[in-house]
PDB file of C-alpha atoms in Angstrom:
ATOM      1  CA  UNK A   1      96.224  84.272 215.246  1.00 48.00           C
ATOM      2  CA  UNK A   2      98.492  86.361 217.510  1.00 67.00           C
ATOM      3  CA  UNK A   3     100.481  87.463 214.502  1.00 73.00           C
ATOM      4  CA  UNK A   4      97.293  88.411 212.650  1.00 90.00           C
ATOM      5  CA  UNK A   5      96.053  90.395 215.614  1.00 92.00           C
ATOM      6  CA  UNK A   6      99.413  92.266 215.711  1.00 94.00           C
ATOM      7  CA  UNK A   7      99.023  93.128 212.024  1.00 97.00           C
ATOM      8  CA  UNK A   8      95.446  94.324 212.553  1.00 97.00           C
ATOM      9  CA  UNK A   9      96.517  96.553 215.379  1.00 97.00           C
ATOM     10  CA  UNK A  10      99.458  97.844 213.307  1.00 97.00           C
ATOM     11  CA  UNK A  11      97.026  98.491 210.385  1.00 98.00           C
ATOM     12  CA  UNK A  12      94.729 100.578 212.629  1.00 98.00           C
ATOM     13  CA  UNK A  13      97.607 102.618 213.983  1.00 98.00           C
ATOM     14  CA  UNK A  14      98.622 103.536 210.392  1.00 98.00           C
ATOM     15  CA  UNK A  15      95.256 105.209 209.906  1.00 98.00           C
ATOM     16  CA  UNK A  16      95.658 107.433 212.967  1.00 97.00           C
ATOM     17  CA  UNK A  17      98.053 110.002 211.514  1.00 95.00           C
ATOM     18  CA  UNK A  18     100.008 110.971 208.447  1.00 95.00           C
ATOM     19  CA  UNK A  19      99.566 109.343 205.049  1.00 98.00           C
ATOM     20  CA  UNK A  20     100.794 105.953 203.899  1.00 98.00           C
ATOM     21  CA  UNK A  21     100.825 104.097 200.554  1.00 98.00           C
ATOM     22  CA  UNK A  22      99.349 100.642 200.468  1.00 98.00           C
ATOM     23  CA  UNK A  23     100.240  99.177 197.074  1.00 98.00           C
ATOM     24  CA  UNK A  24      98.358  96.299 195.522  1.00 98.00           C
ATOM     25  CA  UNK A  25     100.103  93.070 194.693  1.00 98.00           C
ATOM     26  CA  UNK A  26      98.370  90.456 192.606  1.00 98.00           C
ATOM     27  CA  UNK A  27     100.147  87.333 193.719  1.00 98.00           C
ATOM     28  CA  UNK A  28     102.619  86.052 196.351  1.00 98.00           C
ATOM     29  CA  UNK A  29     105.656  87.039 194.449  1.00 98.00           C
ATOM     30  CA  UNK A  30     104.593  90.597 193.907  1.00 98.00           C
ATOM     31  CA  UNK A  31     103.460  90.832 197.570  1.00 98.00           C
ATOM     32  CA  UNK A  32     106.950  89.708 198.846  1.00 97.00           C
ATOM     33  CA  UNK A  33     108.721  92.089 196.493  1.00 97.00           C
ATOM     34  CA  UNK A  34     106.658  94.988 197.791  1.00 98.00           C
ATOM     35  CA  UNK A  35     107.321  93.997 201.391  1.00 97.00           C
ATOM     36  CA  UNK A  36     111.042  94.104 200.699  1.00 96.00           C
ATOM     37  CA  UNK A  37     110.688  97.719 199.443  1.00 96.00           C
ATOM     38  CA  UNK A  38     109.626  98.845 202.877  1.00 97.00           C
ATOM     39  CA  UNK A  39     105.899  99.428 202.432  1.00 98.00           C
ATOM     40  CA  UNK A  40     103.984  99.289 205.747  1.00 98.00           C
ATOM     41  CA  UNK A  41     100.835  97.539 204.405  1.00 98.00           C
ATOM     42  CA  UNK A  42      99.519  95.938 201.252  1.00 98.00           C
ATOM     43  CA  UNK A  43      96.105  95.561 199.575  1.00 98.00           C
ATOM     44  CA  UNK A  44      94.948  92.955 197.202  1.00 98.00           C
ATOM     45  CA  UNK A  45      93.521  93.908 193.815  1.00 98.00           C
ATOM     46  CA  UNK A  46      90.463  92.061 192.527  1.00 98.00           C
ATOM     47  CA  UNK A  47      91.387  93.092 188.964  1.00 98.00           C
ATOM     48  CA  UNK A  48      95.060  92.021 189.224  1.00 98.00           C
ATOM     49  CA  UNK A  49      94.146  88.705 190.689  1.00 98.00           C
ATOM     50  CA  UNK A  50      91.376  88.079 188.095  1.00 98.00           C
ATOM     51  CA  UNK A  51      93.838  88.808 185.233  1.00 98.00           C
ATOM     52  CA  UNK A  52      96.388  86.326 186.706  1.00 97.00           C
ATOM     53  CA  UNK A  53      93.608  83.659 186.408  1.00 97.00           C
ATOM     54  CA  UNK A  54      92.747  84.638 182.862  1.00 98.00           C
ATOM     55  CA  UNK A  55      89.500  86.345 183.791  1.00 97.00           C
ATOM     56  CA  UNK A  56      88.140  89.922 183.773  1.00 96.00           C
ATOM     57  CA  UNK A  57      87.613  91.816 186.990  1.00 96.00           C
ATOM     58  CA  UNK A  58      84.592  90.763 189.066  1.00 94.00           C
ATOM     59  CA  UNK A  59      84.675  87.276 187.432  1.00 96.00           C
ATOM     60  CA  UNK A  60      86.339  85.502 190.367  1.00 97.00           C
ATOM     61  CA  UNK A  61      84.349  83.267 192.643  1.00 98.00           C
ATOM     62  CA  UNK A  62      84.070  83.672 196.428  1.00 98.00           C
ATOM     63  CA  UNK A  63      86.150  80.506 197.023  1.00 98.00           C
ATOM     64  CA  UNK A  64      88.937  81.718 194.727  1.00 98.00           C
ATOM     65  CA  UNK A  65      89.002  85.095 196.428  1.00 98.00           C
ATOM     66  CA  UNK A  66      89.178  83.538 199.875  1.00 98.00           C
ATOM     67  CA  UNK A  67      92.052  81.259 198.908  1.00 98.00           C
ATOM     68  CA  UNK A  68      93.833  84.249 197.337  1.00 98.00           C
ATOM     69  CA  UNK A  69      93.477  86.177 200.572  1.00 98.00           C
ATOM     70  CA  UNK A  70      94.832  83.293 202.633  1.00 98.00           C
ATOM     71  CA  UNK A  71      97.832  83.044 200.336  1.00 98.00           C
ATOM     72  CA  UNK A  72      98.740  86.799 200.399  1.00 98.00           C
ATOM     73  CA  UNK A  73      98.176  87.165 204.175  1.00 98.00           C
ATOM     74  CA  UNK A  74     100.355  84.105 204.910  1.00 97.00           C
ATOM     75  CA  UNK A  75     103.109  85.244 202.485  1.00 97.00           C
ATOM     76  CA  UNK A  76     104.025  88.513 204.154  1.00 98.00           C
ATOM     77  CA  UNK A  77     104.536  89.902 207.609  1.00 97.00           C
ATOM     78  CA  UNK A  78     102.598  93.047 206.718  1.00 98.00           C
ATOM     79  CA  UNK A  79      98.925  93.978 207.232  1.00 98.00           C
ATOM     80  CA  UNK A  80      96.814  93.041 204.265  1.00 98.00           C
ATOM     81  CA  UNK A  81      93.668  94.786 203.203  1.00 98.00           C
ATOM     82  CA  UNK A  82      91.274  92.709 201.082  1.00 98.00           C
ATOM     83  CA  UNK A  83      89.615  94.084 198.006  1.00 98.00           C
ATOM     84  CA  UNK A  84      86.471  92.091 198.667  1.00 98.00           C
ATOM     85  CA  UNK A  85      84.452  93.555 195.883  1.00 98.00           C
ATOM     86  CA  UNK A  86      80.797  93.817 196.825  1.00 98.00           C
ATOM     87  CA  UNK A  87      81.023  91.040 199.395  1.00 98.00           C
ATOM     88  CA  UNK A  88      80.146  88.416 196.714  1.00 98.00           C
ATOM     89  CA  UNK A  89      76.506  88.776 197.592  1.00 98.00           C
ATOM     90  CA  UNK A  90      73.646  91.189 197.322  1.00 98.00           C
ATOM     91  CA  UNK A  91      71.627  90.734 200.516  1.00 98.00           C
ATOM     92  CA  UNK A  92      73.123  91.969 203.766  1.00 98.00           C
ATOM     93  CA  UNK A  93      72.768  88.602 205.544  1.00 98.00           C
ATOM     94  CA  UNK A  94      74.934  86.885 202.895  1.00 98.00           C
ATOM     95  CA  UNK A  95      77.373  89.766 202.819  1.00 98.00           C
ATOM     96  CA  UNK A  96      77.784  89.203 206.549  1.00 98.00           C
ATOM     97  CA  UNK A  97      78.361  85.503 206.111  1.00 98.00           C
ATOM     98  CA  UNK A  98      80.982  86.075 203.438  1.00 98.00           C
ATOM     99  CA  UNK A  99      82.723  88.812 205.509  1.00 98.00           C
ATOM    100  CA  UNK A 100      82.949  86.295 208.319  1.00 98.00           C
ATOM    101  CA  UNK A 101      84.799  83.935 205.954  1.00 98.00           C
ATOM    102  CA  UNK A 102      87.112  86.663 204.765  1.00 98.00           C
ATOM    103  CA  UNK A 103      88.070  87.661 208.329  1.00 98.00           C
ATOM    104  CA  UNK A 104      89.159  84.112 208.982  1.00 98.00           C
ATOM    105  CA  UNK A 105      91.809  84.259 206.226  1.00 98.00           C
ATOM    106  CA  UNK A 106      94.159  86.398 208.297  1.00 97.00           C
ATOM    107  CA  UNK A 107      93.516  89.787 206.613  1.00 98.00           C
ATOM    108  CA  UNK A 108      93.815  93.047 208.562  1.00 98.00           C
ATOM    109  CA  UNK A 109      91.088  94.949 206.684  1.00 98.00           C
ATOM    110  CA  UNK A 110      88.544  94.676 203.874  1.00 98.00           C
ATOM    111  CA  UNK A 111      86.397  96.838 201.685  1.00 98.00           C
ATOM    112  CA  UNK A 112      82.816  96.539 200.517  1.00 98.00           C
ATOM    113  CA  UNK A 113      81.666  98.281 197.351  1.00 98.00           C
ATOM    114  CA  UNK A 114      78.228  99.542 196.447  1.00 98.00           C
ATOM    115  CA  UNK A 115      78.402  98.856 192.705  1.00 98.00           C
ATOM    116  CA  UNK A 116      75.872  96.441 191.317  1.00 98.00           C
ATOM    117  CA  UNK A 117      77.595  95.456 188.111  1.00 95.00           C
ATOM    118  CA  UNK A 118      74.437  96.544 186.178  1.00 96.00           C
ATOM    119  CA  UNK A 119      75.131  99.551 183.920  1.00 94.00           C
ATOM    120  CA  UNK A 120      71.457 100.480 183.886  1.00 95.00           C
ATOM    121  CA  UNK A 121      71.420 100.613 187.750  1.00 97.00           C
ATOM    122  CA  UNK A 122      75.073 100.969 188.689  1.00 98.00           C
ATOM    123  CA  UNK A 123      74.732 101.513 192.476  1.00 98.00           C
ATOM    124  CA  UNK A 124      72.734  99.639 195.061  1.00 98.00           C
ATOM    125  CA  UNK A 125      69.807 101.654 196.283  1.00 98.00           C
ATOM    126  CA  UNK A 126      70.825 103.854 199.185  1.00 98.00           C
ATOM    127  CA  UNK A 127      69.104 101.928 201.983  1.00 98.00           C
ATOM    128  CA  UNK A 128      70.363  98.565 200.785  1.00 98.00           C
ATOM    129  CA  UNK A 129      73.898  99.927 200.369  1.00 98.00           C
ATOM    130  CA  UNK A 130      73.927 101.202 203.933  1.00 98.00           C
ATOM    131  CA  UNK A 131      72.501  97.891 205.240  1.00 98.00           C
ATOM    132  CA  UNK A 132      75.249  95.978 203.468  1.00 98.00           C
ATOM    133  CA  UNK A 133      77.918  98.060 205.309  1.00 99.00           C
ATOM    134  CA  UNK A 134      76.010  97.564 208.590  1.00 98.00           C
ATOM    135  CA  UNK A 135      76.033  93.778 208.030  1.00 98.00           C
ATOM    136  CA  UNK A 136      79.791  93.724 207.282  1.00 98.00           C
ATOM    137  CA  UNK A 137      80.413  95.759 210.472  1.00 98.00           C
ATOM    138  CA  UNK A 138      78.300  93.312 212.576  1.00 98.00           C
ATOM    139  CA  UNK A 139      80.137  90.340 211.063  1.00 98.00           C
ATOM    140  CA  UNK A 140      83.510  91.766 211.977  1.00 98.00           C
ATOM    141  CA  UNK A 141      82.405  92.662 215.474  1.00 98.00           C
ATOM    142  CA  UNK A 142      80.832  89.268 216.076  1.00 97.00           C
ATOM    143  CA  UNK A 143      84.050  87.577 214.916  1.00 96.00           C
ATOM    144  CA  UNK A 144      85.800  89.392 217.802  1.00 95.00           C
ATOM    145  CA  UNK A 145      88.494  90.923 215.640  1.00 94.00           C
ATOM    146  CA  UNK A 146      89.790  94.375 214.937  1.00 95.00           C
ATOM    147  CA  UNK A 147      89.634  94.017 211.128  1.00 98.00           C
ATOM    148  CA  UNK A 148      89.263  97.452 209.608  1.00 98.00           C
ATOM    149  CA  UNK A 149      86.235  98.009 207.443  1.00 98.00           C
ATOM    150  CA  UNK A 150      86.338 100.286 204.400  1.00 99.00           C
ATOM    151  CA  UNK A 151      83.131 101.542 202.804  1.00 98.00           C
ATOM    152  CA  UNK A 152      83.480 102.215 199.082  1.00 98.00           C
ATOM    153  CA  UNK A 153      81.208 104.261 196.792  1.00 98.00           C
ATOM    154  CA  UNK A 154      81.819 103.482 193.170  1.00 98.00           C
ATOM    155  CA  UNK A 155      79.854 106.166 191.440  1.00 98.00           C
ATOM    156  CA  UNK A 156      82.880 107.779 189.793  1.00 98.00           C
ATOM    157  CA  UNK A 157      84.020 104.529 188.126  1.00 97.00           C
ATOM    158  CA  UNK A 158      80.593 103.070 187.226  1.00 96.00           C
ATOM    159  CA  UNK A 159      78.905 105.909 185.451  1.00 94.00           C
ATOM    160  CA  UNK A 160      77.485 108.038 188.212  1.00 95.00           C
ATOM    161  CA  UNK A 161      80.179 110.638 188.963  1.00 97.00           C
ATOM    162  CA  UNK A 162      78.145 112.802 191.355  1.00 98.00           C
ATOM    163  CA  UNK A 163      80.267 114.245 194.183  1.00 98.00           C
ATOM    164  CA  UNK A 164      77.263 115.214 196.336  1.00 98.00           C
ATOM    165  CA  UNK A 165      75.800 111.708 196.112  1.00 98.00           C
ATOM    166  CA  UNK A 166      79.214 110.103 196.769  1.00 98.00           C
ATOM    167  CA  UNK A 167      79.664 112.210 199.857  1.00 98.00           C
ATOM    168  CA  UNK A 168      76.119 111.430 201.045  1.00 98.00           C
ATOM    169  CA  UNK A 169      76.767 107.671 200.703  1.00 98.00           C
ATOM    170  CA  UNK A 170      80.236 107.837 202.302  1.00 98.00           C
ATOM    171  CA  UNK A 171      78.885 109.718 205.322  1.00 98.00           C
ATOM    172  CA  UNK A 172      76.158 107.125 205.692  1.00 98.00           C
ATOM    173  CA  UNK A 173      78.713 104.305 205.423  1.00 99.00           C
ATOM    174  CA  UNK A 174      80.697 106.025 208.190  1.00 98.00           C
ATOM    175  CA  UNK A 175      77.705 106.113 210.419  1.00 98.00           C
ATOM    176  CA  UNK A 176      76.923 102.512 209.610  1.00 98.00           C
ATOM    177  CA  UNK A 177      80.336 101.439 210.954  1.00 98.00           C
ATOM    178  CA  UNK A 178      82.937 101.846 208.160  1.00 98.00           C
ATOM    179  CA  UNK A 179      86.293 102.730 209.637  1.00 98.00           C
ATOM    180  CA  UNK A 180      87.684 104.149 206.400  1.00 98.00           C
ATOM    181  CA  UNK A 181      85.961 105.702 203.405  1.00 98.00           C
ATOM    182  CA  UNK A 182      86.945 105.367 199.712  1.00 98.00           C
ATOM    183  CA  UNK A 183      85.543 106.764 196.470  1.00 98.00           C
ATOM    184  CA  UNK A 184      87.734 105.356 193.702  1.00 98.00           C
ATOM    185  CA  UNK A 185      87.827 107.606 190.606  1.00 98.00           C
ATOM    186  CA  UNK A 186      87.828 111.020 192.294  1.00 98.00           C
ATOM    187  CA  UNK A 187      90.820 112.948 191.101  1.00 97.00           C
ATOM    188  CA  UNK A 188      90.024 116.640 191.292  1.00 98.00           C
ATOM    189  CA  UNK A 189      91.640 118.262 194.295  1.00 98.00           C
ATOM    190  CA  UNK A 190      88.414 120.011 195.328  1.00 98.00           C
ATOM    191  CA  UNK A 191      86.559 116.727 195.368  1.00 98.00           C
ATOM    192  CA  UNK A 192      89.243 114.971 197.328  1.00 98.00           C
ATOM    193  CA  UNK A 193      89.289 117.768 199.852  1.00 98.00           C
ATOM    194  CA  UNK A 194      85.472 117.701 200.108  1.00 98.00           C
ATOM    195  CA  UNK A 195      85.346 114.023 200.765  1.00 98.00           C
ATOM    196  CA  UNK A 196      88.067 114.287 203.425  1.00 98.00           C
ATOM    197  CA  UNK A 197      86.207 117.158 205.147  1.00 98.00           C
ATOM    198  CA  UNK A 198      82.849 115.377 204.925  1.00 98.00           C
ATOM    199  CA  UNK A 199      83.829 112.164 206.696  1.00 98.00           C
ATOM    200  CA  UNK A 200      86.378 113.590 209.136  1.00 98.00           C
ATOM    201  CA  UNK A 201      87.727 112.454 211.487  1.00 97.00           C
ATOM    202  CA  UNK A 202      87.513 109.077 209.809  1.00 98.00           C
ATOM    203  CA  UNK A 203      90.350 108.438 207.299  1.00 98.00           C
ATOM    204  CA  UNK A 204      90.002 108.504 203.539  1.00 98.00           C
ATOM    205  CA  UNK A 205      91.621 106.162 200.996  1.00 99.00           C
ATOM    206  CA  UNK A 206      92.540 107.729 197.625  1.00 98.00           C
ATOM    207  CA  UNK A 207      93.135 105.610 194.496  1.00 98.00           C
ATOM    208  CA  UNK A 208      96.026 106.852 192.443  1.00 98.00           C
ATOM    209  CA  UNK A 209      96.199 104.967 189.190  1.00 97.00           C
ATOM    210  CA  UNK A 210      97.481 107.750 187.015  1.00 97.00           C
ATOM    211  CA  UNK A 211     100.091 110.495 187.622  1.00 98.00           C
ATOM    212  CA  UNK A 212      97.655 113.158 188.598  1.00 98.00           C
ATOM    213  CA  UNK A 213      98.922 113.830 192.136  1.00 98.00           C
ATOM    214  CA  UNK A 214     101.892 112.940 194.401  1.00 98.00           C
ATOM    215  CA  UNK A 215     101.872 111.392 197.845  1.00 98.00           C
ATOM    216  CA  UNK A 216     102.957 114.660 199.391  1.00 98.00           C
ATOM    217  CA  UNK A 217     100.105 116.548 197.631  1.00 98.00           C
ATOM    218  CA  UNK A 218      97.504 113.893 198.652  1.00 98.00           C
ATOM    219  CA  UNK A 219      98.777 114.193 202.264  1.00 98.00           C
ATOM    220  CA  UNK A 220      98.341 117.968 202.141  1.00 98.00           C
ATOM    221  CA  UNK A 221      94.678 117.439 201.210  1.00 98.00           C
ATOM    222  CA  UNK A 222      94.175 115.244 204.224  1.00 98.00           C
ATOM    223  CA  UNK A 223      94.276 111.857 202.636  1.00 98.00           C
ATOM    224  CA  UNK A 224      95.358 109.137 205.064  1.00 98.00           C
ATOM    225  CA  UNK A 225      95.738 106.160 202.785  1.00 98.00           C
ATOM    226  CA  UNK A 226      96.783 105.629 199.134  1.00 98.00           C
ATOM    227  CA  UNK A 227      96.267 102.541 197.053  1.00 98.00           C
ATOM    228  CA  UNK A 228      96.927 101.932 193.417  1.00 98.00           C
ATOM    229  CA  UNK A 229      94.280  99.309 192.506  1.00 98.00           C
ATOM    230  CA  UNK A 230      95.220  97.212 189.474  1.00 98.00           C
ATOM    231  CA  UNK A 231      97.788  99.771 188.240  1.00 98.00           C
ATOM    232  CA  UNK A 232     100.891  97.802 189.216  1.00 98.00           C
ATOM    233  CA  UNK A 233      99.386  94.661 187.678  1.00 98.00           C
ATOM    234  CA  UNK A 234      98.640  96.671 184.498  1.00 98.00           C
ATOM    235  CA  UNK A 235     102.249  97.931 184.463  1.00 98.00           C
ATOM    236  CA  UNK A 236     103.436  94.305 184.499  1.00 98.00           C
ATOM    237  CA  UNK A 237     101.004  93.383 181.802  1.00 98.00           C
ATOM    238  CA  UNK A 238     102.180  96.328 179.687  1.00 98.00           C
ATOM    239  CA  UNK A 239     105.719  95.059 179.789  1.00 98.00           C
ATOM    240  CA  UNK A 240     104.664  91.543 179.018  1.00 98.00           C
ATOM    241  CA  UNK A 241     102.360  92.507 176.085  1.00 98.00           C
ATOM    242  CA  UNK A 242     104.951  94.895 174.578  1.00 98.00           C
ATOM    243  CA  UNK A 243     107.683  92.193 174.633  1.00 98.00           C
ATOM    244  CA  UNK A 244     105.397  89.455 173.307  1.00 98.00           C
ATOM    245  CA  UNK A 245     104.142  91.773 170.516  1.00 98.00           C
ATOM    246  CA  UNK A 246     107.716  92.566 169.447  1.00 98.00           C
ATOM    247  CA  UNK A 247     108.447  88.886 169.173  1.00 98.00           C
ATOM    248  CA  UNK A 248     105.254  88.002 167.388  1.00 98.00           C
ATOM    249  CA  UNK A 249     105.249  90.802 164.909  1.00 98.00           C
ATOM    250  CA  UNK A 250     108.980  91.644 164.423  1.00 98.00           C
ATOM    251  CA  UNK A 251     110.854  88.451 165.293  1.00 98.00           C
ATOM    252  CA  UNK A 252     113.236  90.566 167.413  1.00 98.00           C
ATOM    253  CA  UNK A 253     114.080  90.530 171.131  1.00 98.00           C
ATOM    254  CA  UNK A 254     115.237  94.060 171.981  1.00 97.00           C
ATOM    255  CA  UNK A 255     112.738  94.046 174.779  1.00 97.00           C
ATOM    256  CA  UNK A 256     114.890  91.563 176.668  1.00 97.00           C
ATOM    257  CA  UNK A 257     117.549  94.180 177.450  1.00 96.00           C
ATOM    258  CA  UNK A 258     117.996  95.680 180.870  1.00 95.00           C
ATOM    259  CA  UNK A 259     115.782  93.123 182.618  1.00 96.00           C
ATOM    260  CA  UNK A 260     115.849  92.819 186.511  1.00 95.00           C
ATOM    261  CA  UNK A 261     117.439  89.812 188.211  1.00 94.00           C
ATOM    262  CA  UNK A 262     114.252  88.587 189.820  1.00 95.00           C
ATOM    263  CA  UNK A 263     115.862  85.701 191.630  1.00 95.00           C
ATOM    264  CA  UNK A 264     117.681  88.208 193.753  1.00 92.00           C
ATOM    265  CA  UNK A 265     114.385  89.239 195.284  1.00 91.00           C
ATOM    266  CA  UNK A 266     113.605  85.752 196.596  1.00 93.00           C
ATOM    267  CA  UNK A 267     117.045  84.163 197.222  1.00 89.00           C
ATOM    268  CA  UNK A 268     117.720  83.639 200.886  1.00 70.00           C
ATOM    269  CA  UNK A 269     114.128  83.452 201.973  1.00 63.00           C
TER     270      UNK A 269
END
């Protein structure tokens, strides 16, 4: 537990100044490879993990997610932020119970989303969404840990791309106890800057899953933390699918040229 507490304190300090990239591994191997590259923190990806289990995003059970968090947190000496989806529950009391379980896995932070999964009603009603963040905050505090809570508003990726509503929700999540705020899907510079200003001095996480901005440019806008979601996992899947398609359709193996020596990453551990 002392090691976990050190990672949690390190994670909080990372949010105090400058901008850092927190890439998203999808398994132990990818987590260890990213650690060797010098990143200061990692974050899980619900999508990347789900794909590794042959499922679509948001189709993983709570027990599967908790075991995944334990494995990633134990595999690296870096702070790990958990993509905890919507807390695997609707009602605040159950969100709190599940957050308590997540905190016990050794993670340094976790996020709670406000998406419902229902395309006809994509976001939880405002009051319920705020209560869910409050419940997560209370669970973390009652566990006596310094796990960092990120409040996410999903409107831009679930069919309600309204910057005013997104800011309203993020401000409310900040007041409800979120330490960091996150609106995946925003990419216009004006929107990013508006979110940063609206929740200041609390830090903002920016999702970069396409080449629309650089780390330096995001930092100039005041972004404190960058994650890439399932993009690294998708990159790996792209290589795999391209190679498999060449074999299946052409009977050739040109895709096997220039491959990395993956054993070199893990030898000597």
